[in-house]
Coordinates of C-alpha atoms in Angstrom, one line a residue:
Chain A
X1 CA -24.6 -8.1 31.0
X2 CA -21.0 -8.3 32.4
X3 CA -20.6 -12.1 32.1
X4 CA -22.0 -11.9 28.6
X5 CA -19.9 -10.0 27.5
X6 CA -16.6 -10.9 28.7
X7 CA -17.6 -14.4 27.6
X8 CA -18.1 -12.8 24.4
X9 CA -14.7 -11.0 24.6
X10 CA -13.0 -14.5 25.2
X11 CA -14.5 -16.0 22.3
X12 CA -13.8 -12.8 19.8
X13 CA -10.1 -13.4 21.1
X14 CA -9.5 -17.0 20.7
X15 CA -11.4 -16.7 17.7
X16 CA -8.7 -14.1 16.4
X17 CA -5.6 -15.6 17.5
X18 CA -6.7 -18.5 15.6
X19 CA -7.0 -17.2 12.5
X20 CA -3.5 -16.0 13.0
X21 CA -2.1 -19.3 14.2
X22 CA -4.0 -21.3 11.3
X23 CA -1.9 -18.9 8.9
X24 CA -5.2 -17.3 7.5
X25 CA -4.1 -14.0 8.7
X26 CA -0.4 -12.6 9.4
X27 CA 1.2 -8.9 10.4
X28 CA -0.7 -6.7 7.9
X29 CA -3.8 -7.4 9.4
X30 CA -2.3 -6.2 12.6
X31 CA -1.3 -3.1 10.5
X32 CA -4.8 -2.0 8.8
X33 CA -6.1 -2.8 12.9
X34 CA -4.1 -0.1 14.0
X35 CA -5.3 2.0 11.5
X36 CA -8.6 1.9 12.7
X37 CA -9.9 4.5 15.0
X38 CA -13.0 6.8 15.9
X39 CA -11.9 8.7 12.7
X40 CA -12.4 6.1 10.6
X41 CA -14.2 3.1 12.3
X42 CA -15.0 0.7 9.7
X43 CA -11.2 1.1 8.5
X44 CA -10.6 -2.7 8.3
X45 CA -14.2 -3.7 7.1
X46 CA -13.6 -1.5 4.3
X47 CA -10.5 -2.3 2.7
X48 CA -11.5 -6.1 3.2
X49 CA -14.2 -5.4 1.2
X50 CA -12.2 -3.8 -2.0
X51 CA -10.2 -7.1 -1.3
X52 CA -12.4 -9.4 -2.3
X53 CA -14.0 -7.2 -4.9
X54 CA -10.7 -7.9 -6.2
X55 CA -11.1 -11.8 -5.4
X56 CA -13.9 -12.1 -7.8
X57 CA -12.7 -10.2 -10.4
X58 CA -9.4 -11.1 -10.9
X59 CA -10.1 -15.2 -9.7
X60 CA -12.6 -13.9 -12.9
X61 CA -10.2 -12.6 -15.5
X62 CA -7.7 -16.1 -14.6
X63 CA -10.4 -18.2 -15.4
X64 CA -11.2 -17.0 -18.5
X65 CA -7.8 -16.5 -19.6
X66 CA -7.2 -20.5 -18.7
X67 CA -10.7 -21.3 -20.6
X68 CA -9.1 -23.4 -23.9
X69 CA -12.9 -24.3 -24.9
X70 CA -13.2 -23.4 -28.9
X71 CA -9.7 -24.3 -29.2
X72 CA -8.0 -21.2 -27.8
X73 CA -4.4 -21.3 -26.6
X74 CA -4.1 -19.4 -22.8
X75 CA -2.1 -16.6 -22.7
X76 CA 0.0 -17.1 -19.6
X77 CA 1.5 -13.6 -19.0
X78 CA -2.4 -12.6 -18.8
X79 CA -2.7 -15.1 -16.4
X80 CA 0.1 -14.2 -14.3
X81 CA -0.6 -10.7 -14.6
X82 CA -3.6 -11.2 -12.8
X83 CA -2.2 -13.8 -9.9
X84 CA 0.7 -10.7 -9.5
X85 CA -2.3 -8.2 -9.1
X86 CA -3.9 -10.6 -6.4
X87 CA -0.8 -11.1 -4.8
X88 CA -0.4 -7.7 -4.2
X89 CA -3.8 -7.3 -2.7
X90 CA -3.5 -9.9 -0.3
X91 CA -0.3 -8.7 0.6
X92 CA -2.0 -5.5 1.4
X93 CA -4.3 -7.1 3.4
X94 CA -2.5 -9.9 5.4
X95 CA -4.3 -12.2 3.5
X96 CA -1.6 -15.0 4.7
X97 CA -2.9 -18.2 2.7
X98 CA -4.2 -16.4 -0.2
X99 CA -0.7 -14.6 -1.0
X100 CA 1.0 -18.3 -0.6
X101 CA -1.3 -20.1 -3.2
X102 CA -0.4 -16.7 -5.5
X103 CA 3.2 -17.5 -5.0
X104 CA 2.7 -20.9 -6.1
X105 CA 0.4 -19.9 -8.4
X106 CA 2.6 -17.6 -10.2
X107 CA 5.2 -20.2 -10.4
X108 CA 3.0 -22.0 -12.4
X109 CA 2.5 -19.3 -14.9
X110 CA 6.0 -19.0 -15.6
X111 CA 6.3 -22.6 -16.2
X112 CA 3.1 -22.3 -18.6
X113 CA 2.3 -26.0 -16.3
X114 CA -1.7 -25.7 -16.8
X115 CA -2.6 -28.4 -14.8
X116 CA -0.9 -26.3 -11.9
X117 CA -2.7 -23.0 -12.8
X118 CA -6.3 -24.9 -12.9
X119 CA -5.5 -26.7 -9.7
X120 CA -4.5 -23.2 -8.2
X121 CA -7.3 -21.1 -9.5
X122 CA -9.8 -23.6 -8.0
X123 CA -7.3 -23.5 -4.6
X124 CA -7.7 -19.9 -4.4
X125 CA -10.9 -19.2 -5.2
X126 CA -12.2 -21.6 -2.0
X127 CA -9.3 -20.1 -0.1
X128 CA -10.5 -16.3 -0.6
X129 CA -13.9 -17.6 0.2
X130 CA -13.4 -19.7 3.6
X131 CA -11.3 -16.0 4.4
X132 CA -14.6 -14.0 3.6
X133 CA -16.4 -16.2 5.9
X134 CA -13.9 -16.3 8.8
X135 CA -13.7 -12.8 8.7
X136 CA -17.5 -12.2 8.6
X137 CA -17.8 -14.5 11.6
X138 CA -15.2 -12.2 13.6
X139 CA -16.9 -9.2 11.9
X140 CA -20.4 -10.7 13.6
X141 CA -18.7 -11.3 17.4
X142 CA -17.1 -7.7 17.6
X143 CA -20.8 -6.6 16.5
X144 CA -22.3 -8.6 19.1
X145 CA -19.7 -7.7 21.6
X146 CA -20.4 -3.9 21.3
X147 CA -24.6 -4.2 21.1
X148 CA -23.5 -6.2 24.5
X149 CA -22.0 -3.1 26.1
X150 CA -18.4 -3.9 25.2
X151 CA -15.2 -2.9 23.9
X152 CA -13.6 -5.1 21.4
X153 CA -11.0 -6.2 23.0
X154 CA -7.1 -5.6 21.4
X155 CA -5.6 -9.0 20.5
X156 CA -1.8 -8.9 20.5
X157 CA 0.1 -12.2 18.7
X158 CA 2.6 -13.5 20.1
Chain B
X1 CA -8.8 32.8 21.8
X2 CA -5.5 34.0 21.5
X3 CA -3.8 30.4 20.5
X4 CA -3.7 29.0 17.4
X5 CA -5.3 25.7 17.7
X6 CA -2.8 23.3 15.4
X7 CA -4.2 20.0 13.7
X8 CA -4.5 17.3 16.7
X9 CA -1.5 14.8 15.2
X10 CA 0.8 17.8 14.4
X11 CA 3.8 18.4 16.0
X12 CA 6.8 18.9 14.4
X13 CA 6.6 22.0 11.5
X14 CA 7.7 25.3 13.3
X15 CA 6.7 27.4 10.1
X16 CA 3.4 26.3 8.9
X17 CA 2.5 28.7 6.4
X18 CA 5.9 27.3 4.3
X19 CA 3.0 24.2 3.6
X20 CA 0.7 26.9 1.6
X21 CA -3.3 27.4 2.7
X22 CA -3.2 24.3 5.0
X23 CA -0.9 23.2 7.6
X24 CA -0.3 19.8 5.9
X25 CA 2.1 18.3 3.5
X26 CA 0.2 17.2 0.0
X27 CA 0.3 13.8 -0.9
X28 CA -0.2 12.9 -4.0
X29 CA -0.7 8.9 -4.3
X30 CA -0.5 7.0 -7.3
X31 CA -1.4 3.2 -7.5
X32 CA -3.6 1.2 -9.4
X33 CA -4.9 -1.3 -7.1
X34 CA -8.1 -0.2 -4.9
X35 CA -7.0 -1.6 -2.1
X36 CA -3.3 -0.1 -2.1
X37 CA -4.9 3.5 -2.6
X38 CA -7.4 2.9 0.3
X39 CA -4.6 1.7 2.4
X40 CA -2.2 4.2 1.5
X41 CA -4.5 7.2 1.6
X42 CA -5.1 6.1 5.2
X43 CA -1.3 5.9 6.2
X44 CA -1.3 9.7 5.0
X45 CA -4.3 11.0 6.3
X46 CA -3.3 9.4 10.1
X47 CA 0.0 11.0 9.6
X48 CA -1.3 14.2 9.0
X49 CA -0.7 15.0 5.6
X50 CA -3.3 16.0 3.2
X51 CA -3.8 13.8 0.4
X52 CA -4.8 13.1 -2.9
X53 CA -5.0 9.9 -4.3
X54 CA -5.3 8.7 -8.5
X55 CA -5.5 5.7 -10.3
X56 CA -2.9 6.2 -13.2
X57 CA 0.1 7.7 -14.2
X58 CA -2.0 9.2 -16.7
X59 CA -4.4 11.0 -14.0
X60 CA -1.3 12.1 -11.9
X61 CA 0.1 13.8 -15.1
X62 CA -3.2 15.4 -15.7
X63 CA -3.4 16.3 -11.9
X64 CA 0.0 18.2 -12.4
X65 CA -1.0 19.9 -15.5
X66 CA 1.8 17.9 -17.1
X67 CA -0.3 15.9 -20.2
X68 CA -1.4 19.3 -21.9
X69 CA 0.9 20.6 -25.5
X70 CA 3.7 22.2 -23.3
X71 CA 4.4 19.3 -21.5
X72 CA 7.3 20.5 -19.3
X73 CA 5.5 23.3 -17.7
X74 CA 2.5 22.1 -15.1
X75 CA 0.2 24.1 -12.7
X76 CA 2.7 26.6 -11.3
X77 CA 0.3 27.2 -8.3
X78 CA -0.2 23.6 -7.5
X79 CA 1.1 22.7 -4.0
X80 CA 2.4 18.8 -3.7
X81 CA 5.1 18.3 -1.3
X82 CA 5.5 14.7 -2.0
X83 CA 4.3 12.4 -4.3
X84 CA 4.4 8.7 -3.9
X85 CA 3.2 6.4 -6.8
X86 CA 3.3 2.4 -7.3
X87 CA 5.8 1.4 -10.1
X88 CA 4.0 -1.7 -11.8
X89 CA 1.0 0.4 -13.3
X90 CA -0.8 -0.9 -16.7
X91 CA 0.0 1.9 -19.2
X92 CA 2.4 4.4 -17.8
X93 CA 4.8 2.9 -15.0
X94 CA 5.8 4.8 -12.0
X95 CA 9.1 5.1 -13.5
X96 CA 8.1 6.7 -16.5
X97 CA 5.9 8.8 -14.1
X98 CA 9.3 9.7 -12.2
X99 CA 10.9 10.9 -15.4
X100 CA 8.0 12.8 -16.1
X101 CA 7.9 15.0 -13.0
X102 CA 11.7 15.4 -13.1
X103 CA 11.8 16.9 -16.1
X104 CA 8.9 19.3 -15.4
X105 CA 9.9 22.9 -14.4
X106 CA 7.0 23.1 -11.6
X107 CA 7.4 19.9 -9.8
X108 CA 11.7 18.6 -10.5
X109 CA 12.0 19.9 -7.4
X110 CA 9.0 18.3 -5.5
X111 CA 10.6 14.5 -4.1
X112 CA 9.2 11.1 -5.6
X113 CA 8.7 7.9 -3.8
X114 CA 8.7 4.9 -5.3
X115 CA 6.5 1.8 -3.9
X116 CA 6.9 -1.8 -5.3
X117 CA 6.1 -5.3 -4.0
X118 CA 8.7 -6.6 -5.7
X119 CA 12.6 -6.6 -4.3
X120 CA 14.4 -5.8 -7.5
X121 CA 17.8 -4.4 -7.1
X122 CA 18.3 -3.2 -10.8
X123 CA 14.5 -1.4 -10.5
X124 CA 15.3 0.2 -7.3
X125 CA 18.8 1.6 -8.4
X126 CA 17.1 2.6 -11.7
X127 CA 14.6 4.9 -10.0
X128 CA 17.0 6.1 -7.5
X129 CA 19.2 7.0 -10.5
X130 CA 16.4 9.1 -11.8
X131 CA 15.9 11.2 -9.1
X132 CA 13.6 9.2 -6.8
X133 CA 14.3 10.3 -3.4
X134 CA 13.3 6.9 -1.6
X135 CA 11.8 3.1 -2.7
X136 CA 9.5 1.1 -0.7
X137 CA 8.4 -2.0 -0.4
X138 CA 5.0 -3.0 -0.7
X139 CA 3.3 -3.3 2.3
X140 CA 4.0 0.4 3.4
X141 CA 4.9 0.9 6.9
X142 CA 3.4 3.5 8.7
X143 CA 7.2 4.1 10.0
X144 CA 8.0 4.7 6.4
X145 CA 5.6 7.4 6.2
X146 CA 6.3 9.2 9.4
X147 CA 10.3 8.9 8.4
X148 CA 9.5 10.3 5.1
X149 CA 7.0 13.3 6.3
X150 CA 9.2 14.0 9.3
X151 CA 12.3 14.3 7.1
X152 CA 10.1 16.6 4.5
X153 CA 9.3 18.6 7.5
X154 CA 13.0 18.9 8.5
X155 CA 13.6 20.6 4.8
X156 CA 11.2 22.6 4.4
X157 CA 12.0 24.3 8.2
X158 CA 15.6 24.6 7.9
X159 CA 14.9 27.1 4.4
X160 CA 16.9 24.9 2.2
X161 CA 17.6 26.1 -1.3
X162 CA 15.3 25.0 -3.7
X163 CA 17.8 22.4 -5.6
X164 CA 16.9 18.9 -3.7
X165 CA 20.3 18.0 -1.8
X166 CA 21.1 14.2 -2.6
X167 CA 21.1 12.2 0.5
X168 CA 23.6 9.8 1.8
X169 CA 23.0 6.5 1.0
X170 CA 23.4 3.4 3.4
X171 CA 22.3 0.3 3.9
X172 CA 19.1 -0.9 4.7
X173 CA 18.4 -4.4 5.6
X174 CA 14.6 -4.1 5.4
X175 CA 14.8 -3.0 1.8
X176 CA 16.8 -5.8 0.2
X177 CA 17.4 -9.3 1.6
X178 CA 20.7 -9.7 0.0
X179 CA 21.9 -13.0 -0.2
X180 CA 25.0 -14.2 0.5
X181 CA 25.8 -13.8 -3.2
X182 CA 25.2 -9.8 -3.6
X183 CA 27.4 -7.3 -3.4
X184 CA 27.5 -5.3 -0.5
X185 CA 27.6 -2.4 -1.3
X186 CA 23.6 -2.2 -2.6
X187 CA 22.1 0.5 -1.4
X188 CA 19.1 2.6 -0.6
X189 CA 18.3 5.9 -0.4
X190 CA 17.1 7.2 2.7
X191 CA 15.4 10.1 3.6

């Protein structure tokens, strides 16, 4: 199953590179990668999952502290409390395009602009989402690659 | 077997039995965010240190033994060798939980890292004021583990005296992006 999987390989690292060159992913990805060993083999898997455990619930907490239904007035520090929070996370991660739309997000907070903070909320919550599924798709190849008989290859970025 | 069979990623302490029951430094990690404890913890454990990680200020204090009536005393026969704590928390910051261990008569002595995301020259120079022996930021490097356990290693084997030596401070260009504007003389401490 040779040719399978080397075709396999190829795709898993054109696949990855992209995600790096479309900005979804930067550096700290690399990082947690290397951090991954026999030791502790679902390293990477893991901590992405805690990530977006923290999408949900923090994307969660902005929402409701931008919901002005019954007349309530949004509390803008709560808001950007949570946006730093994420920040942070997707920092940690190399979460590239999610950390971006927190910067701008954040801006937004401090400006109290809610028309900017809606917009954003909505922007991040698709953009933690299309991650998830990128990331599950390269999750699904190095699976594949290994029930093939193969090593996941390492992908360096130049 | 006549050899002492060392932890696989250990090389460096000459006298392990300076470390206590185990041959590894004690970590204890303070953040709040899940996914900064999980990737910190792991930074530790590949560097060979032992670790414990908390959620809170509040949990690090009653790791210590430091939130109880006699609140400058603490567990005498704990062994931490470095601990390393986030400084935005909710409730207690890791500044506050700087001053707290400093002026504890078990763990003064016992070195405090700072981590932030945030590049703020007036917080760093606050912290280092207080005793903290270095300030990272957010993402950790694994380099700035290694540099700090080798360095903690380095102490401990050389028998220094008890009272933690202040290091020289220099400039770090990772740590601050000055611009043009700031003064030059900002520094770090480094360890």
């Amino acid at each position: 199953m040779d040719a399978l999987v080397a075709q396999l390989q190829r795709q898993f690292r054109d696949y990855t590179v992209s995600l790096y060159q479309l900005g979804f992913l930067d550096d700290q990805f690399t990082e947690l990668k290397k951090l991954q060993d026999d030791d502790s083999p679902e390293f990477v898997a893991e901590v992405l999952s805690l990530f977006f455990e923290d999408c949900v619930k923090l994307i969660g907490n902005m929402a409701r502290a931008l919901d002005q239904t019954g007349g309530s007035t949004v509390d803008f520090s709560l808001v950007g409390s949570s946006v730093h929070q994420l920040k942070g996370s997707s920092s940690s991660v190399g979460a590239k395009r999610v950390k971006g739309l927190c910067v701008t997000f954040k801006e937004y907070c401090e400006a109290q602009n809610y028309e900017g903070c809606v917009r954003c909320l909505q922007q991040v919550d698709i953009e933690y989402k299309t991650l998830k599924t990128k990331l599950q798709d390269m999750f699904n190849l190095e699976k594949q690659i290994i029930q093939a008989g193969g090593k996941v290859p390492q992908v360096s970025i130049n | 077997m006549a050899e002492v069979l060392l932890p696989r990623k250990m090389e460096i302490a000459k006298d392990p039995s300076k470390f206590g029951s185990s041959d590894l430094l004690h970590v204890l990690a303070v953040d709040d965010s899940h996914v900064d404890r999980k990737f910190i913890e792991r930074l530790l454990r590949v560097s060979s240190c032992k670790v414990t990680v908390v959620d809170s200020a509040t949990r690090a204090l009653q790791y210590l033994g430091l939130d109880v009536e006699d609140k400058s005393i603490g567990f005498e026969d704990l062994k931490v060798n470095l601990i390393m704590t986030d400084y935005s928390m909710p409730g207690m910051t890791g500044y506050e939980l700087l001053k707290k261990i400093k002026e504890s008569s078990a763990f003064r002595q016992v070195p405090v890292v700072i981590m932030s995301s945030e590049n703020i020259l007036p917080r760093i120079d606050r912290c280092l004021e207080e005793g903290a022996e270095d300030f990272l930021l957010k993402p950790v490097k694994l380099s700035d583990v290694t540099r700090i356990r080798d360095s903690l290693m380095k102490v401990e084997d050389l028998s220094c005296t008890k009272s933690i030596k202040k290091r020289k401070l220099e400039v770090t260009e990772n740590v601050y992006s000055l611009d043009s504007s700031a003064p030059s003389q900002l520094k770090r401490a480094k360890i």
